[in-house]
Amino acid sequence: MTAPGSTFKMVSATAGLMEGIITPRSTLFCNGLFDKITPPASCLGRHGSLNVTEAINHSCNMFFYEVGYELGTEGESYSSELGLEKIRNYADLYGLTETTGIEIEESAPTVSTEDAVRSAIGQGTNNYTTSQLARYITAVANDGTVYNLSLLDKVTSPKGKTIKDYT
């Protein structure tokens, strides 16, 4: 199991777009330090103004910190729990709240339960297997269609009779 890191930013981008926090054309400014939380969170660069596509392209933490913060903001009040709930809802749409269906033992995925701001960049307590992350990225590449994974085509008896078909 591993934290998804920046691969998770597409979940946050989807959440931000669907919740009306950002539009494809809106920009956020990256100065390298997000100081709306304590301790402050940092970005690996100072990217300036970026839209969501550019933020994904540059893997800008600041952009997604702001999205995570706004997901948890209602009126003038910030609630990390509210932000985490919204992040979880969108992670679920990409199949990140359940196992992949693969026919071998698989650990249950963990959608972060702490710090919506850092969770929006794939940190927090997010934890997935490589097959769960592969399925998620496949869903991104397939316009959101989540497929169960399979290693087997079918199981047959020693005489060739099909016992179980996985097609």
mmCIF file of C-alpha atoms in Angstrom:
data_model
loop_
_atom_site.group_PDB
_atom_site.id
_atom_site.type_symbol
_atom_site.label_atom_id
_atom_site.label_comp_id
_atom_site.label_asym_id
_atom_site.label_seq_id
_atom_site.Cartn_x
_atom_site.Cartn_y
_atom_site.Cartn_z
ATOM 1 C CA MET A 1 0.000 0.000 0.000
ATOM 2 C CA THR A 2 1.221 3.471 -0.833
ATOM 3 C CA ALA A 3 0.089 7.092 -0.860
ATOM 4 C CA PRO A 4 -1.030 7.992 -4.390
ATOM 5 C CA GLY A 5 0.760 11.352 -4.366
ATOM 6 C CA SER A 6 0.146 13.566 -7.366
ATOM 7 C CA THR A 7 -1.791 10.900 -9.262
ATOM 8 C CA PHE A 8 -4.650 11.744 -6.861
ATOM 9 C CA LYS A 9 -4.826 15.333 -8.124
ATOM 10 C CA MET A 10 -7.239 14.285 -10.868
ATOM 11 C CA VAL A 11 -9.749 13.257 -8.177
ATOM 12 C CA SER A 12 -9.369 16.700 -6.616
ATOM 13 C CA ALA A 13 -9.642 18.388 -10.012
ATOM 14 C CA THR A 14 -12.879 16.501 -10.678
ATOM 15 C CA ALA A 15 -14.225 17.464 -7.246
ATOM 16 C CA GLY A 16 -13.295 21.113 -7.762
ATOM 17 C CA LEU A 17 -14.901 21.242 -11.204
ATOM 18 C CA MET A 18 -18.073 19.376 -10.224
ATOM 19 C CA GLU A 19 -18.537 21.347 -6.983
ATOM 20 C CA GLY A 20 -18.154 24.655 -8.856
ATOM 21 C CA ILE A 21 -14.997 25.682 -7.013
ATOM 22 C CA ILE A 22 -13.071 26.000 -10.256
ATOM 23 C CA THR A 23 -13.896 26.067 -13.944
ATOM 24 C CA PRO A 24 -11.646 24.892 -16.768
ATOM 25 C CA ARG A 25 -10.636 28.537 -17.325
ATOM 26 C CA SER A 26 -10.348 29.819 -13.763
ATOM 27 C CA THR A 27 -6.838 30.335 -12.408
ATOM 28 C CA LEU A 28 -5.264 30.125 -8.981
ATOM 29 C CA PHE A 29 -1.927 31.698 -8.063
ATOM 30 C CA CYS A 30 0.970 29.612 -6.784
ATOM 31 C CA ASN A 31 3.521 31.519 -4.722
ATOM 32 C CA GLY A 32 4.984 28.358 -3.193
ATOM 33 C CA LEU A 33 3.371 28.554 0.273
ATOM 34 C CA PHE A 34 -0.196 27.756 1.320
ATOM 35 C CA ASP A 35 -0.687 29.490 4.671
ATOM 36 C CA LYS A 36 -4.432 29.079 5.282
ATOM 37 C CA ILE A 37 -3.672 26.056 7.503
ATOM 38 C CA THR A 38 -1.209 25.391 10.309
ATOM 39 C CA PRO A 39 1.445 24.317 9.714
ATOM 40 C CA PRO A 40 1.556 25.873 6.243
ATOM 41 C CA ALA A 41 1.896 23.579 3.234
ATOM 42 C CA SER A 42 4.384 24.170 0.464
ATOM 43 C CA CYS A 43 4.654 23.624 -3.251
ATOM 44 C CA LEU A 44 7.791 22.391 -4.982
ATOM 45 C CA GLY A 45 7.781 25.476 -7.195
ATOM 46 C CA ARG A 46 6.386 28.946 -7.679
ATOM 47 C CA HIS A 47 4.203 28.418 -10.723
ATOM 48 C CA GLY A 48 2.327 31.720 -10.877
ATOM 49 C CA SER A 49 -1.238 31.693 -12.228
ATOM 50 C CA LEU A 50 -2.425 28.295 -13.418
ATOM 51 C CA ASN A 51 -5.688 26.827 -14.636
ATOM 52 C CA VAL A 52 -6.592 23.236 -13.752
ATOM 53 C CA THR A 53 -4.949 21.723 -16.833
ATOM 54 C CA GLU A 54 -1.719 23.623 -16.195
ATOM 55 C CA ALA A 55 -1.871 22.713 -12.495
ATOM 56 C CA ILE A 56 -2.043 19.008 -13.386
ATOM 57 C CA ASN A 57 0.701 19.451 -15.990
ATOM 58 C CA HIS A 58 3.032 21.158 -13.477
ATOM 59 C CA SER A 59 1.794 19.032 -10.562
ATOM 60 C CA CYS A 60 1.236 22.234 -8.594
ATOM 61 C CA ASN A 61 0.481 21.460 -4.961
ATOM 62 C CA MET A 62 -0.704 25.022 -4.233
ATOM 63 C CA PHE A 63 -3.523 24.782 -6.769
ATOM 64 C CA PHE A 64 -4.838 21.576 -5.238
ATOM 65 C CA TYR A 65 -4.286 22.760 -1.638
ATOM 66 C CA GLU A 66 -6.671 25.598 -2.481
ATOM 67 C CA VAL A 67 -9.171 23.185 -4.053
ATOM 68 C CA GLY A 68 -9.000 20.965 -0.941
ATOM 69 C CA TYR A 69 -9.491 24.006 1.276
ATOM 70 C CA GLU A 70 -12.446 25.278 -0.738
ATOM 71 C CA LEU A 71 -14.054 21.821 -0.710
ATOM 72 C CA GLY A 72 -14.141 22.166 3.078
ATOM 73 C CA THR A 73 -15.349 25.768 3.137
ATOM 74 C CA GLU A 74 -18.975 26.658 3.778
ATOM 75 C CA GLY A 75 -19.603 30.381 4.001
ATOM 76 C CA GLU A 76 -16.688 31.771 6.026
ATOM 77 C CA SER A 77 -16.038 28.532 7.900
ATOM 78 C CA TYR A 78 -13.514 25.823 6.985
ATOM 79 C CA SER A 79 -14.089 22.199 7.991
ATOM 80 C CA SER A 80 -11.496 19.598 7.060
ATOM 81 C CA GLU A 81 -14.134 16.906 7.652
ATOM 82 C CA LEU A 82 -16.449 18.460 5.048
ATOM 83 C CA GLY A 83 -13.595 18.626 2.548
ATOM 84 C CA LEU A 84 -12.656 15.004 3.252
ATOM 85 C CA GLU A 85 -16.258 13.899 2.751
ATOM 86 C CA LYS A 86 -16.365 15.563 -0.668
ATOM 87 C CA ILE A 87 -12.974 14.129 -1.642
ATOM 88 C CA ARG A 88 -14.179 10.671 -0.619
ATOM 89 C CA ASN A 89 -17.321 11.039 -2.765
ATOM 90 C CA TYR A 90 -15.246 11.768 -5.860
ATOM 91 C CA ALA A 91 -12.654 9.094 -5.031
ATOM 92 C CA ASP A 92 -15.580 6.677 -4.923
ATOM 93 C CA LEU A 93 -16.606 7.643 -8.470
ATOM 94 C CA TYR A 94 -13.144 6.504 -9.625
ATOM 95 C CA GLY A 95 -13.383 3.196 -7.760
ATOM 96 C CA LEU A 96 -10.939 4.223 -5.029
ATOM 97 C CA THR A 97 -13.166 3.158 -2.135
ATOM 98 C CA GLU A 98 -13.325 -0.545 -3.004
ATOM 99 C CA THR A 99 -11.043 -3.366 -4.022
ATOM 100 C CA THR A 100 -10.473 -3.966 -7.727
ATOM 101 C CA GLY A 101 -12.107 -7.374 -8.157
ATOM 102 C CA ILE A 102 -8.782 -9.044 -8.860
ATOM 103 C CA GLU A 103 -8.791 -12.756 -8.017
ATOM 104 C CA ILE A 104 -5.967 -12.596 -5.457
ATOM 105 C CA GLU A 105 -5.922 -11.294 -1.896
ATOM 106 C CA GLU A 106 -6.011 -7.512 -1.925
ATOM 107 C CA SER A 107 -5.807 -4.913 0.840
ATOM 108 C CA ALA A 108 -8.759 -2.588 1.248
ATOM 109 C CA PRO A 109 -8.093 0.931 -0.053
ATOM 110 C CA THR A 110 -7.970 3.872 2.335
ATOM 111 C CA VAL A 111 -9.341 7.268 1.358
ATOM 112 C CA SER A 112 -7.763 9.863 3.634
ATOM 113 C CA THR A 113 -9.481 10.628 6.920
ATOM 114 C CA GLU A 114 -7.357 13.606 7.948
ATOM 115 C CA ASP A 115 -6.334 16.978 6.530
ATOM 116 C CA ALA A 116 -8.424 17.755 3.443
ATOM 117 C CA VAL A 117 -5.828 20.226 2.166
ATOM 118 C CA ARG A 118 -2.946 17.742 2.083
ATOM 119 C CA SER A 119 -5.292 14.903 1.096
ATOM 120 C CA ALA A 120 -6.170 16.852 -2.064
ATOM 121 C CA ILE A 121 -2.605 16.252 -3.330
ATOM 122 C CA GLY A 122 -2.705 12.534 -2.474
ATOM 123 C CA GLN A 123 -1.133 12.755 0.971
ATOM 124 C CA GLY A 124 -3.003 12.558 4.306
ATOM 125 C CA THR A 125 -3.851 8.932 5.029
ATOM 126 C CA ASN A 126 -4.666 7.972 1.410
ATOM 127 C CA ASN A 127 -3.349 4.441 0.858
ATOM 128 C CA TYR A 128 -3.765 2.197 -2.186
ATOM 129 C CA THR A 129 -2.236 -0.844 -3.837
ATOM 130 C CA THR A 130 -0.598 -0.439 -7.230
ATOM 131 C CA SER A 131 -3.473 -2.368 -8.848
ATOM 132 C CA GLN A 132 -6.010 0.028 -7.262
ATOM 133 C CA LEU A 133 -4.063 2.999 -8.629
ATOM 134 C CA ALA A 134 -3.822 1.339 -12.048
ATOM 135 C CA ARG A 135 -7.594 0.822 -12.100
ATOM 136 C CA TYR A 136 -8.129 4.478 -11.121
ATOM 137 C CA ILE A 137 -5.838 5.762 -13.878
ATOM 138 C CA THR A 138 -7.620 3.451 -16.327
ATOM 139 C CA ALA A 139 -10.901 5.078 -15.272
ATOM 140 C CA VAL A 140 -9.393 8.518 -15.912
ATOM 141 C CA ALA A 141 -8.275 7.384 -19.369
ATOM 142 C CA ASN A 142 -11.724 5.878 -20.101
ATOM 143 C CA ASP A 143 -13.827 8.970 -19.324
ATOM 144 C CA GLY A 144 -14.611 7.715 -15.821
ATOM 145 C CA THR A 145 -15.583 4.121 -16.614
ATOM 146 C CA VAL A 146 -14.342 1.944 -13.738
ATOM 147 C CA TYR A 147 -13.553 -1.630 -14.693
ATOM 148 C CA ASN A 148 -12.980 -4.510 -12.301
ATOM 149 C CA LEU A 149 -9.585 -6.076 -12.809
ATOM 150 C CA SER A 150 -9.050 -9.723 -13.620
ATOM 151 C CA LEU A 151 -6.053 -11.981 -13.963
ATOM 152 C CA LEU A 152 -8.070 -14.957 -15.163
ATOM 153 C CA ASP A 153 -10.041 -15.644 -18.294
ATOM 154 C CA LYS A 154 -11.554 -18.832 -16.908
ATOM 155 C CA VAL A 155 -10.984 -21.742 -14.545
ATOM 156 C CA THR A 156 -11.169 -25.217 -16.027
ATOM 157 C CA SER A 157 -11.129 -28.748 -14.671
ATOM 158 C CA PRO A 158 -8.215 -31.065 -15.556
ATOM 159 C CA LYS A 159 -10.427 -32.406 -18.367
ATOM 160 C CA GLY A 160 -10.981 -28.944 -19.814
ATOM 161 C CA LYS A 161 -14.528 -28.342 -18.562
ATOM 162 C CA THR A 162 -15.134 -24.673 -17.691
ATOM 163 C CA ILE A 163 -15.755 -24.293 -13.954
ATOM 164 C CA LYS A 164 -15.895 -20.502 -13.898
ATOM 165 C CA ASP A 165 -15.811 -17.988 -16.756
ATOM 166 C CA TYR A 166 -14.497 -14.479 -15.959
ATOM 167 C CA THR A 167 -15.056 -12.866 -19.364
#
